[in-house]
């Protein structure tokens, strides 16, 4: 078991080094850095909860319900995030690994799981579900947003791939559960 965990940890670090790498071309690096440093905030509580509240208050019936579902999914998903961060106390990549490029104001709390990735996936799932027939059109954009937030967390040196994977699974599962329980909760 220890051997397998060592292998997984090694792969996690290798994938992190790829995601954290900066492109050699100056303009490409500037554009990529600007994109990832901006989109990472979409996974924050301020963005996810405020936009969901706007949809809940100002949206049509379907989008209003999706907004309330987003708020509930983001809030509920962060209960296990808080428990897991206290339990696992995993150092962030920039704190543990040499040669990691970190953002200007790195976080100090535990790395596992990624709260930003959890929030963006908990926010995206109800919105896609509410889109109905247009979900086919929104799904590619949702995938780009979700994966960009996840990648940004590694690019900024704040999370390992396993942190963002766990966050994506936790956020998605919580949102799906919220959608299933919604009729009961009303």
mmCIF file of C-alpha atoms in Angstrom:
data_model
loop_
_atom_site.group_PDB
_atom_site.id
_atom_site.type_symbol
_atom_site.label_atom_id
_atom_site.label_comp_id
_atom_site.label_asym_id
_atom_site.label_seq_id
_atom_site.Cartn_x
_atom_site.Cartn_y
_atom_site.Cartn_z
ATOM 1 C CA UNK A 1 0.000 0.000 0.000
ATOM 2 C CA UNK A 2 2.841 2.378 0.833
ATOM 3 C CA UNK A 3 4.446 1.663 -2.516
ATOM 4 C CA UNK A 4 1.224 2.485 -4.349
ATOM 5 C CA UNK A 5 0.779 5.718 -2.343
ATOM 6 C CA UNK A 6 4.347 6.700 -3.185
ATOM 7 C CA UNK A 7 3.663 6.069 -6.859
ATOM 8 C CA UNK A 8 0.460 8.160 -6.726
ATOM 9 C CA UNK A 9 2.243 10.989 -4.905
ATOM 10 C CA UNK A 10 5.002 10.937 -7.512
ATOM 11 C CA UNK A 11 2.490 11.181 -10.378
ATOM 12 C CA UNK A 12 0.638 13.948 -8.550
ATOM 13 C CA UNK A 13 3.878 15.946 -8.303
ATOM 14 C CA UNK A 14 4.758 15.282 -11.953
ATOM 15 C CA UNK A 15 1.358 16.476 -13.169
ATOM 16 C CA UNK A 16 1.637 19.524 -10.910
ATOM 17 C CA UNK A 17 4.991 20.440 -12.433
ATOM 18 C CA UNK A 18 3.409 20.322 -15.904
ATOM 19 C CA UNK A 19 0.406 22.432 -14.845
ATOM 20 C CA UNK A 20 2.648 24.923 -13.004
ATOM 21 C CA UNK A 21 5.055 25.369 -15.921
ATOM 22 C CA UNK A 22 5.143 28.744 -17.660
ATOM 23 C CA UNK A 23 5.297 28.896 -21.474
ATOM 24 C CA UNK A 24 8.620 30.034 -22.935
ATOM 25 C CA UNK A 25 7.021 32.539 -25.306
ATOM 26 C CA UNK A 26 6.606 35.847 -23.468
ATOM 27 C CA UNK A 27 3.255 36.846 -25.006
ATOM 28 C CA UNK A 28 1.777 33.390 -24.539
ATOM 29 C CA UNK A 29 2.911 33.390 -20.919
ATOM 30 C CA UNK A 30 1.427 36.847 -20.331
ATOM 31 C CA UNK A 31 -1.919 35.874 -21.862
ATOM 32 C CA UNK A 32 -2.109 32.526 -20.073
ATOM 33 C CA UNK A 33 -1.133 34.061 -16.752
ATOM 34 C CA UNK A 34 -3.717 36.828 -17.120
ATOM 35 C CA UNK A 35 -6.439 34.280 -18.008
ATOM 36 C CA UNK A 36 -5.665 31.907 -15.134
ATOM 37 C CA UNK A 37 -5.063 34.644 -12.554
ATOM 38 C CA UNK A 38 -8.467 36.106 -13.486
ATOM 39 C CA UNK A 39 -10.595 32.989 -13.895
ATOM 40 C CA UNK A 40 -9.375 31.505 -10.620
ATOM 41 C CA UNK A 41 -11.623 34.035 -8.848
ATOM 42 C CA UNK A 42 -14.702 32.466 -10.463
ATOM 43 C CA UNK A 43 -14.196 29.611 -8.009
ATOM 44 C CA UNK A 44 -14.267 31.919 -5.020
ATOM 45 C CA UNK A 45 -17.228 32.259 -2.676
ATOM 46 C CA UNK A 46 -17.834 35.885 -3.654
ATOM 47 C CA UNK A 47 -18.316 35.145 -7.344
ATOM 48 C CA UNK A 48 -20.232 31.879 -7.038
ATOM 49 C CA UNK A 49 -22.601 33.039 -4.316
ATOM 50 C CA UNK A 50 -23.194 36.562 -5.693
ATOM 51 C CA UNK A 51 -23.918 35.400 -9.240
ATOM 52 C CA UNK A 52 -26.155 32.615 -7.928
ATOM 53 C CA UNK A 53 -28.037 35.131 -5.784
ATOM 54 C CA UNK A 54 -28.503 37.407 -8.809
ATOM 55 C CA UNK A 55 -29.957 34.489 -10.777
ATOM 56 C CA UNK A 56 -32.144 33.492 -7.830
ATOM 57 C CA UNK A 57 -33.568 37.003 -7.438
ATOM 58 C CA UNK A 58 -33.705 38.296 -11.016
ATOM 59 C CA UNK A 59 -33.925 35.158 -13.159
ATOM 60 C CA UNK A 60 -36.927 33.505 -14.753
ATOM 61 C CA UNK A 61 -38.497 30.660 -12.788
ATOM 62 C CA UNK A 62 -36.020 28.009 -14.025
ATOM 63 C CA UNK A 63 -32.974 30.253 -13.560
ATOM 64 C CA UNK A 64 -34.214 31.455 -10.188
ATOM 65 C CA UNK A 65 -34.482 27.861 -8.994
ATOM 66 C CA UNK A 66 -31.016 27.142 -10.429
ATOM 67 C CA UNK A 67 -29.647 30.147 -8.516
ATOM 68 C CA UNK A 68 -31.051 28.854 -5.222
ATOM 69 C CA UNK A 69 -29.711 25.371 -6.034
ATOM 70 C CA UNK A 70 -26.264 26.856 -6.726
ATOM 71 C CA UNK A 71 -26.285 28.696 -3.404
ATOM 72 C CA UNK A 72 -27.307 25.533 -1.559
ATOM 73 C CA UNK A 73 -24.800 23.327 -3.408
ATOM 74 C CA UNK A 74 -21.876 25.716 -2.860
ATOM 75 C CA UNK A 75 -22.738 26.167 0.828
ATOM 76 C CA UNK A 76 -23.284 22.461 1.517
ATOM 77 C CA UNK A 77 -20.184 21.403 -0.441
ATOM 78 C CA UNK A 78 -17.985 23.559 1.758
ATOM 79 C CA UNK A 79 -18.893 21.712 4.941
ATOM 80 C CA UNK A 80 -16.888 18.608 3.928
ATOM 81 C CA UNK A 81 -14.190 20.879 2.463
ATOM 82 C CA UNK A 82 -13.726 22.544 5.864
ATOM 83 C CA UNK A 83 -13.647 19.183 7.663
ATOM 84 C CA UNK A 84 -11.191 17.666 5.173
ATOM 85 C CA UNK A 85 -8.865 20.677 5.274
ATOM 86 C CA UNK A 86 -8.664 20.393 9.072
ATOM 87 C CA UNK A 87 -8.212 16.632 8.975
ATOM 88 C CA UNK A 88 -5.618 16.270 6.203
ATOM 89 C CA UNK A 89 -3.545 19.443 6.798
ATOM 90 C CA UNK A 90 -1.690 19.010 3.520
ATOM 91 C CA UNK A 91 0.931 21.648 2.790
ATOM 92 C CA UNK A 92 0.368 23.606 -0.388
ATOM 93 C CA UNK A 93 2.739 22.856 -3.276
ATOM 94 C CA UNK A 94 4.623 26.154 -2.994
ATOM 95 C CA UNK A 95 5.231 25.376 0.706
ATOM 96 C CA UNK A 96 6.583 21.884 0.118
ATOM 97 C CA UNK A 97 8.123 21.567 -3.319
ATOM 98 C CA UNK A 98 11.095 23.467 -4.727
ATOM 99 C CA UNK A 99 10.762 25.170 -8.105
ATOM 100 C CA UNK A 100 7.020 25.856 -7.805
ATOM 101 C CA UNK A 101 5.914 29.200 -9.140
ATOM 102 C CA UNK A 102 3.360 30.649 -6.728
ATOM 103 C CA UNK A 103 0.948 33.555 -6.998
ATOM 104 C CA UNK A 104 1.597 36.884 -5.276
ATOM 105 C CA UNK A 105 -0.560 36.277 -2.201
ATOM 106 C CA UNK A 106 -0.432 32.553 -1.572
ATOM 107 C CA UNK A 107 -2.886 30.957 0.835
ATOM 108 C CA UNK A 108 -1.702 29.409 4.084
ATOM 109 C CA UNK A 109 -4.448 26.911 4.927
ATOM 110 C CA UNK A 110 -4.477 23.238 3.954
ATOM 111 C CA UNK A 111 -4.280 22.292 0.306
ATOM 112 C CA UNK A 112 -6.677 19.326 0.245
ATOM 113 C CA UNK A 113 -9.259 19.616 -1.275
ATOM 114 C CA UNK A 114 -9.456 22.677 -3.504
ATOM 115 C CA UNK A 115 -12.299 24.869 -2.274
ATOM 116 C CA UNK A 116 -12.298 26.978 -5.455
ATOM 117 C CA UNK A 117 -12.649 23.892 -7.638
ATOM 118 C CA UNK A 118 -15.356 22.519 -5.352
ATOM 119 C CA UNK A 119 -17.290 25.785 -5.581
ATOM 120 C CA UNK A 120 -17.074 26.191 -9.352
ATOM 121 C CA UNK A 121 -18.326 22.654 -9.993
ATOM 122 C CA UNK A 122 -21.083 22.989 -7.365
ATOM 123 C CA UNK A 123 -22.084 26.212 -9.143
ATOM 124 C CA UNK A 124 -21.859 24.894 -12.719
ATOM 125 C CA UNK A 125 -23.921 21.704 -12.352
ATOM 126 C CA UNK A 126 -27.260 23.370 -11.429
ATOM 127 C CA UNK A 127 -26.778 25.959 -14.170
ATOM 128 C CA UNK A 128 -26.225 23.290 -16.824
ATOM 129 C CA UNK A 129 -29.209 21.344 -15.492
ATOM 130 C CA UNK A 130 -31.405 24.453 -15.765
ATOM 131 C CA UNK A 131 -30.324 25.145 -19.343
ATOM 132 C CA UNK A 132 -32.563 22.400 -20.748
ATOM 133 C CA UNK A 133 -32.128 22.057 -24.509
ATOM 134 C CA UNK A 134 -29.491 24.808 -24.596
ATOM 135 C CA UNK A 135 -27.280 22.775 -22.233
ATOM 136 C CA UNK A 136 -25.613 21.331 -25.331
ATOM 137 C CA UNK A 137 -24.474 24.846 -26.200
ATOM 138 C CA UNK A 138 -23.491 25.798 -22.639
ATOM 139 C CA UNK A 139 -21.687 22.567 -21.768
ATOM 140 C CA UNK A 140 -18.465 23.350 -23.701
ATOM 141 C CA UNK A 141 -18.228 26.758 -22.007
ATOM 142 C CA UNK A 142 -18.927 25.169 -18.611
ATOM 143 C CA UNK A 143 -16.178 22.605 -19.205
ATOM 144 C CA UNK A 144 -13.722 25.348 -20.178
ATOM 145 C CA UNK A 145 -14.607 27.401 -17.087
ATOM 146 C CA UNK A 146 -14.483 24.438 -14.690
ATOM 147 C CA UNK A 147 -11.211 23.063 -16.029
ATOM 148 C CA UNK A 148 -9.669 26.545 -16.217
ATOM 149 C CA UNK A 149 -10.425 27.216 -12.551
ATOM 150 C CA UNK A 150 -9.011 23.784 -11.653
ATOM 151 C CA UNK A 151 -5.884 24.355 -13.759
ATOM 152 C CA UNK A 152 -5.450 27.867 -12.362
ATOM 153 C CA UNK A 153 -5.163 26.482 -8.848
ATOM 154 C CA UNK A 154 -2.206 24.320 -9.936
ATOM 155 C CA UNK A 155 -0.729 27.016 -12.181
ATOM 156 C CA UNK A 156 -0.695 29.393 -9.205
ATOM 157 C CA UNK A 157 1.110 26.803 -7.056
ATOM 158 C CA UNK A 158 -1.772 26.480 -4.610
ATOM 159 C CA UNK A 159 -3.003 22.918 -5.236
ATOM 160 C CA UNK A 160 -1.958 19.484 -6.412
ATOM 161 C CA UNK A 161 -3.897 17.708 -9.176
ATOM 162 C CA UNK A 162 -5.416 15.383 -6.562
ATOM 163 C CA UNK A 163 -6.698 18.457 -4.666
ATOM 164 C CA UNK A 164 -8.518 19.820 -7.700
ATOM 165 C CA UNK A 165 -9.773 16.374 -8.740
ATOM 166 C CA UNK A 166 -11.225 15.831 -5.272
ATOM 167 C CA UNK A 167 -12.753 19.324 -5.361
ATOM 168 C CA UNK A 168 -14.342 18.729 -8.779
ATOM 169 C CA UNK A 169 -15.807 15.408 -7.638
ATOM 170 C CA UNK A 170 -17.014 16.835 -4.321
ATOM 171 C CA UNK A 171 -18.601 19.916 -5.910
ATOM 172 C CA UNK A 172 -20.239 17.923 -8.706
ATOM 173 C CA UNK A 173 -21.541 15.206 -6.378
ATOM 174 C CA UNK A 174 -22.942 17.763 -3.946
ATOM 175 C CA UNK A 175 -24.685 19.633 -6.760
ATOM 176 C CA UNK A 176 -26.154 16.437 -8.244
ATOM 177 C CA UNK A 177 -27.343 15.431 -4.769
ATOM 178 C CA UNK A 178 -28.868 18.873 -4.289
ATOM 179 C CA UNK A 179 -30.712 18.581 -7.614
ATOM 180 C CA UNK A 180 -32.055 15.165 -6.614
ATOM 181 C CA UNK A 181 -33.133 16.323 -3.145
ATOM 182 C CA UNK A 182 -34.527 19.685 -4.281
ATOM 183 C CA UNK A 183 -38.143 18.511 -4.697
ATOM 184 C CA UNK A 184 -38.025 17.021 -1.193
ATOM 185 C CA UNK A 185 -36.483 20.159 0.299
ATOM 186 C CA UNK A 186 -39.228 22.370 -1.086
#
